Coordinates of C-alpha atoms in Angstrom, one line a residue:
X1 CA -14.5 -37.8 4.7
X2 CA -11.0 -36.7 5.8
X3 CA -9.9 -33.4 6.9
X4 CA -7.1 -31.7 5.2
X5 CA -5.3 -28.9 6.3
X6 CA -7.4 -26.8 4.3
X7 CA -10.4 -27.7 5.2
X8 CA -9.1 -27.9 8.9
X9 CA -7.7 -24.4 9.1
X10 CA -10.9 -22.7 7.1
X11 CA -13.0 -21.0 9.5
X12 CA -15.3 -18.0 10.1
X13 CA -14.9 -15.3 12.7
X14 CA -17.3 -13.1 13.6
X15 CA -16.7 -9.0 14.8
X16 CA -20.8 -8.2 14.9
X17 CA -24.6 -8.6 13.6
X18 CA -27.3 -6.1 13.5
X19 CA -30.9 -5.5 12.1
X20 CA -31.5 -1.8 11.8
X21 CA -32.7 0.3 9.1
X22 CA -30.7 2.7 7.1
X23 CA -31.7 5.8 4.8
X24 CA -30.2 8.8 2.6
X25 CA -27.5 8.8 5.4
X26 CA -26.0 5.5 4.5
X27 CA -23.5 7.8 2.2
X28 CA -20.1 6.1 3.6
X29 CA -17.4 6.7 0.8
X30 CA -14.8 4.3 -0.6
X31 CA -15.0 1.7 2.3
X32 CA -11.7 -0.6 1.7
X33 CA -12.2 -2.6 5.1
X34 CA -10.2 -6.0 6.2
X35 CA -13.4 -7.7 6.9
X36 CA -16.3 -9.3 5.1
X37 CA -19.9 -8.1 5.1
X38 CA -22.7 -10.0 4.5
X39 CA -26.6 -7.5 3.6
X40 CA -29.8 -8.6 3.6
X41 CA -32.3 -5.7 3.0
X42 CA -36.0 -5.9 3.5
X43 CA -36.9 -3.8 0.3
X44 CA -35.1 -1.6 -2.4
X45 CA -32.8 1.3 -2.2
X46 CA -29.8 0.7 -1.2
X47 CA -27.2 0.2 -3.3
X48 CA -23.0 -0.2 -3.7
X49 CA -21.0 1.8 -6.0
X50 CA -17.7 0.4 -7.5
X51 CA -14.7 0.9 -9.2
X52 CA -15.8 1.4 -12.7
X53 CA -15.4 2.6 -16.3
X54 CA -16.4 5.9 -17.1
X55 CA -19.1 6.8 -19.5
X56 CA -18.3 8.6 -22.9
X57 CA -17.7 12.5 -21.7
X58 CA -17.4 11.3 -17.6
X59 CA -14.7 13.0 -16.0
X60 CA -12.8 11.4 -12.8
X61 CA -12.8 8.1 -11.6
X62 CA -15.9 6.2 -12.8
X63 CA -18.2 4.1 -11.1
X64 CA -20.6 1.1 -11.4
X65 CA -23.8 1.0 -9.4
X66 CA -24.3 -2.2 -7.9
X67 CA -28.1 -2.2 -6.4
X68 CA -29.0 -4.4 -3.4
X69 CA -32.3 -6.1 -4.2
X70 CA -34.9 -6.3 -1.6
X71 CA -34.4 -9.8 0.1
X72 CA -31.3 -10.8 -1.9
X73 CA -28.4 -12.0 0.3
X74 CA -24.8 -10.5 -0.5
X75 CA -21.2 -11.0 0.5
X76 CA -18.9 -7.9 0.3
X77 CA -15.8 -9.3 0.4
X78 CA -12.7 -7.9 2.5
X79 CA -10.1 -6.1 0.2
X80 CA -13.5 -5.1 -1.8
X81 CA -13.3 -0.8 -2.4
X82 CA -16.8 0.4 -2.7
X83 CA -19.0 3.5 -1.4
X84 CA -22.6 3.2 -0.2
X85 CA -25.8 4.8 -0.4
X86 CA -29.9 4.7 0.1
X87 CA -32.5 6.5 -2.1
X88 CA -35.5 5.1 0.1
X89 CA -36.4 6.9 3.3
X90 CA -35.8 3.8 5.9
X91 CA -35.1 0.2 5.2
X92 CA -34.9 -2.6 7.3
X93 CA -31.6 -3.6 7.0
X94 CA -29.5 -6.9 8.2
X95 CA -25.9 -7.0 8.2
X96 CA -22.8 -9.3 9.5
X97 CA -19.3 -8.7 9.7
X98 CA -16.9 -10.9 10.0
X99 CA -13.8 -12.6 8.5
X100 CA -12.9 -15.6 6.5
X101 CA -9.8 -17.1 7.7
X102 CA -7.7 -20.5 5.9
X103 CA -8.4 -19.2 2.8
X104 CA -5.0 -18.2 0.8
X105 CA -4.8 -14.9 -0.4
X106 CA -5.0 -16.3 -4.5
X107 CA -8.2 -18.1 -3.7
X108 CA -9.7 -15.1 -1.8
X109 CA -8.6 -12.6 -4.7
X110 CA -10.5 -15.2 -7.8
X111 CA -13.1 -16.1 -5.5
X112 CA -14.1 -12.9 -4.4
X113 CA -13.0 -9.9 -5.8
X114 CA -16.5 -7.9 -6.1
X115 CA -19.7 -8.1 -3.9
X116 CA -21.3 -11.4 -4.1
X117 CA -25.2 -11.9 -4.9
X118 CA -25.8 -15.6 -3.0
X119 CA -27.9 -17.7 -4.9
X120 CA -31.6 -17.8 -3.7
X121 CA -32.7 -20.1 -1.0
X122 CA -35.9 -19.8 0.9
X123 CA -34.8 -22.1 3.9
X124 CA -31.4 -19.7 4.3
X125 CA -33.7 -16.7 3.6
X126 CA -36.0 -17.8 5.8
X127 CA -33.3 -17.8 8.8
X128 CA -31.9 -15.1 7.9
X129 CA -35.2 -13.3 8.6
X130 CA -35.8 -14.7 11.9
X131 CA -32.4 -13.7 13.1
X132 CA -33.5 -10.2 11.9
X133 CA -36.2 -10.6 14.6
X134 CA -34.2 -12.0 17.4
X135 CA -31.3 -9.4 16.9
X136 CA -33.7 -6.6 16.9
X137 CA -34.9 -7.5 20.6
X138 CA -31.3 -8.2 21.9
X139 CA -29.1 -5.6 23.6
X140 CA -25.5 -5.9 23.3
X141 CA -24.6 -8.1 26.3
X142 CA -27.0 -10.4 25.3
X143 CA -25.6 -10.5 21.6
X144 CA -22.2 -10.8 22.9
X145 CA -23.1 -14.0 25.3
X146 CA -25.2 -15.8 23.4
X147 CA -23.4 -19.2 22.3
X148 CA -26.7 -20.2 20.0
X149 CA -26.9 -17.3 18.2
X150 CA -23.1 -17.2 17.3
X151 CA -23.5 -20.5 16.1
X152 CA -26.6 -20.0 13.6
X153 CA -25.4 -16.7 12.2
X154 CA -21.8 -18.7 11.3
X155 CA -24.0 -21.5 10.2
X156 CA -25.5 -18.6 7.7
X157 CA -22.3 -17.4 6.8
X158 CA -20.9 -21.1 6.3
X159 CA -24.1 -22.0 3.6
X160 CA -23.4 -18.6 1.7
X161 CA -20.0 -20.0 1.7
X162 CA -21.2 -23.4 0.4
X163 CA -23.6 -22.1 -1.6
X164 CA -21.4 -19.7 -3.8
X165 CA -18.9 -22.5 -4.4
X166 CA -21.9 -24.6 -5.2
X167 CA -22.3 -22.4 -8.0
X168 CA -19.4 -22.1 -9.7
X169 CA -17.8 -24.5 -13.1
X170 CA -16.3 -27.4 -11.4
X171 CA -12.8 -26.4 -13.4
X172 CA -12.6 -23.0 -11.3
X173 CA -13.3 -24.6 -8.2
X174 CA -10.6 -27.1 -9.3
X175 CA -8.1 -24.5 -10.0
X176 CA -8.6 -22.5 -7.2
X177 CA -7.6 -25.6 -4.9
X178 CA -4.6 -26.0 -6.7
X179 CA -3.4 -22.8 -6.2
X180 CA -4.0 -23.7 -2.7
X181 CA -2.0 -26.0 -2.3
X182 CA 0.9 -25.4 -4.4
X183 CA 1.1 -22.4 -1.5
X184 CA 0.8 -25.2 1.5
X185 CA 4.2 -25.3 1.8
X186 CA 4.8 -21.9 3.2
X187 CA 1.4 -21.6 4.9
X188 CA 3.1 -21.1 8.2
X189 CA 4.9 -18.6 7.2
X190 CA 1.7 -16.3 5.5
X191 CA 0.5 -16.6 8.8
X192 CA 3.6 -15.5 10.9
X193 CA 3.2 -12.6 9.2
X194 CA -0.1 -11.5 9.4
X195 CA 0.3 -11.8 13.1
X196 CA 3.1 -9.5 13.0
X197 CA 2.7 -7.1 10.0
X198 CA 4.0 -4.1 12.7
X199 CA 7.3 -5.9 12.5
X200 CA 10.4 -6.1 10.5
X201 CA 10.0 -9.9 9.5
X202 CA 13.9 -11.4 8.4
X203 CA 14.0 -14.9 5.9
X204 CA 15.2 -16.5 8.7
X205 CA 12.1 -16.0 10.8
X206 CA 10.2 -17.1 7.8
X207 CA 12.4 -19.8 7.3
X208 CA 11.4 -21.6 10.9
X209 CA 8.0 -21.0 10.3
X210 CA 8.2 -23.2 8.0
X211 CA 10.5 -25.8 9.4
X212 CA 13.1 -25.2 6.5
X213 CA 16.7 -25.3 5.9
X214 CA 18.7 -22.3 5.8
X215 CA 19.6 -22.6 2.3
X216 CA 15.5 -22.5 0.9
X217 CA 15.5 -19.2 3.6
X218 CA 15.5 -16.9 0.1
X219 CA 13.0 -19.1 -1.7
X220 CA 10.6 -18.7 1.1
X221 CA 11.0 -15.2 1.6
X222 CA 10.2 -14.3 -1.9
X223 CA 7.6 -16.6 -1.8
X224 CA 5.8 -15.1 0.4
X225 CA 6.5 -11.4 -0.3
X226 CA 4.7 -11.9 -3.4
X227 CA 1.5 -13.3 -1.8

């Protein structure tokens, strides 16, 4: 095996974990965050409504209910629009969030552009669950400090990962890493300007980024701007 800059650069970061329960108040509306979520609820309930059809005679925008089975794991992607809700009085309910970075923006978009239902696995299930446990008994200092525990929730996420992509035709996975790398090129300058999307960003400064001439300044730049 030898790292590319792909697989180098692909990474997860994570912003928190919980296990909590939720009920009829878990009623947040059209949730468009920048960050990924990943569920795990102990029974049913709860479930995600998306962007959807409408039914013969609906009025408004339509929706799809998306239920969250009881011990099913799930990505929510970022970028993903979707409201929540609960029908059961309290479940026990795990959750990550965190972010997927390496990954370019055409990959993330075919990848993952609805919630995910992971593929089952007892032994992934099975840790997921005793994280459930260990979180429940931690305060936030102790969640926050805790080197092992960051490193087997990001093992979790990383297995999801693994397993999703395990699942899918060889021929999308194929294509998917082209599209990566056609977009290697101007990698560094996708990631100039995330880091500075408060800014007004020239070719020129996209241009260095990349280590290119001045004359492939406007290539980049409308490279880019369409990502």
């Amino acid at each position: 095996y030898r790292g590319d800059s792909l697989t180098d650069r692909l990474h997860v970061r994570l912003f928190t974990a919980e296990y909590g329960e939720i009920g009829p108040w878990w009623r947040t509306q059209q949730v468009l965050s920048s960050y990924w979520r990943f569920y795990r609820n102990e029974t049913e309930g709860a479930f995600l409504r998306l962007p959807g059809a409408k039914a013969e005679g609906e009025t408004g925008e339509g929706e799809t209910v998306y239920p969250l089975a009881a011990g099913a794991l799930y990505f929510v992607p970022a970028g993903v629009r979707f409201s929540c809700g609960c029908d059961s009085e309290r479940i026990g309910h795990f959750y990550v969030h965190f972010d997927v970075l390496g990954l370019p923006p055409p990959a993330v978009q075919e990848l993952f552009d609805r919630p995910v239902r992971l593929p089952e696995s007892p032994d992934m299930d099975a840790e997921v669950r005793r994280l459930a446990v260990l979180l429940s008994g931690m305060d936030g200092n102790e969640k926050r400090d805790d080197l092992m525990l960051h490193c087997r929730l990001k093992a979790v996420l990383y297995t999801g990962l693994t397993r999703w992509l395990a699942a899918l035709p060889n021929e999308r996975r194929e294509r998917i890493l082209l599209s990566a790398a056609r977009l290697e090129p101007v990698r560094p300058a996708l990631d100039y300007m995330e880091a500075h999307l408060a800014d007004k960003i020239g070719t020129a400064a996209l241009a260095s980024a990349c280590c290119l001439s001045r004359s492939e300044e406007r290539r980049v730049g409308k490279e880019c701007r369409s990502r």
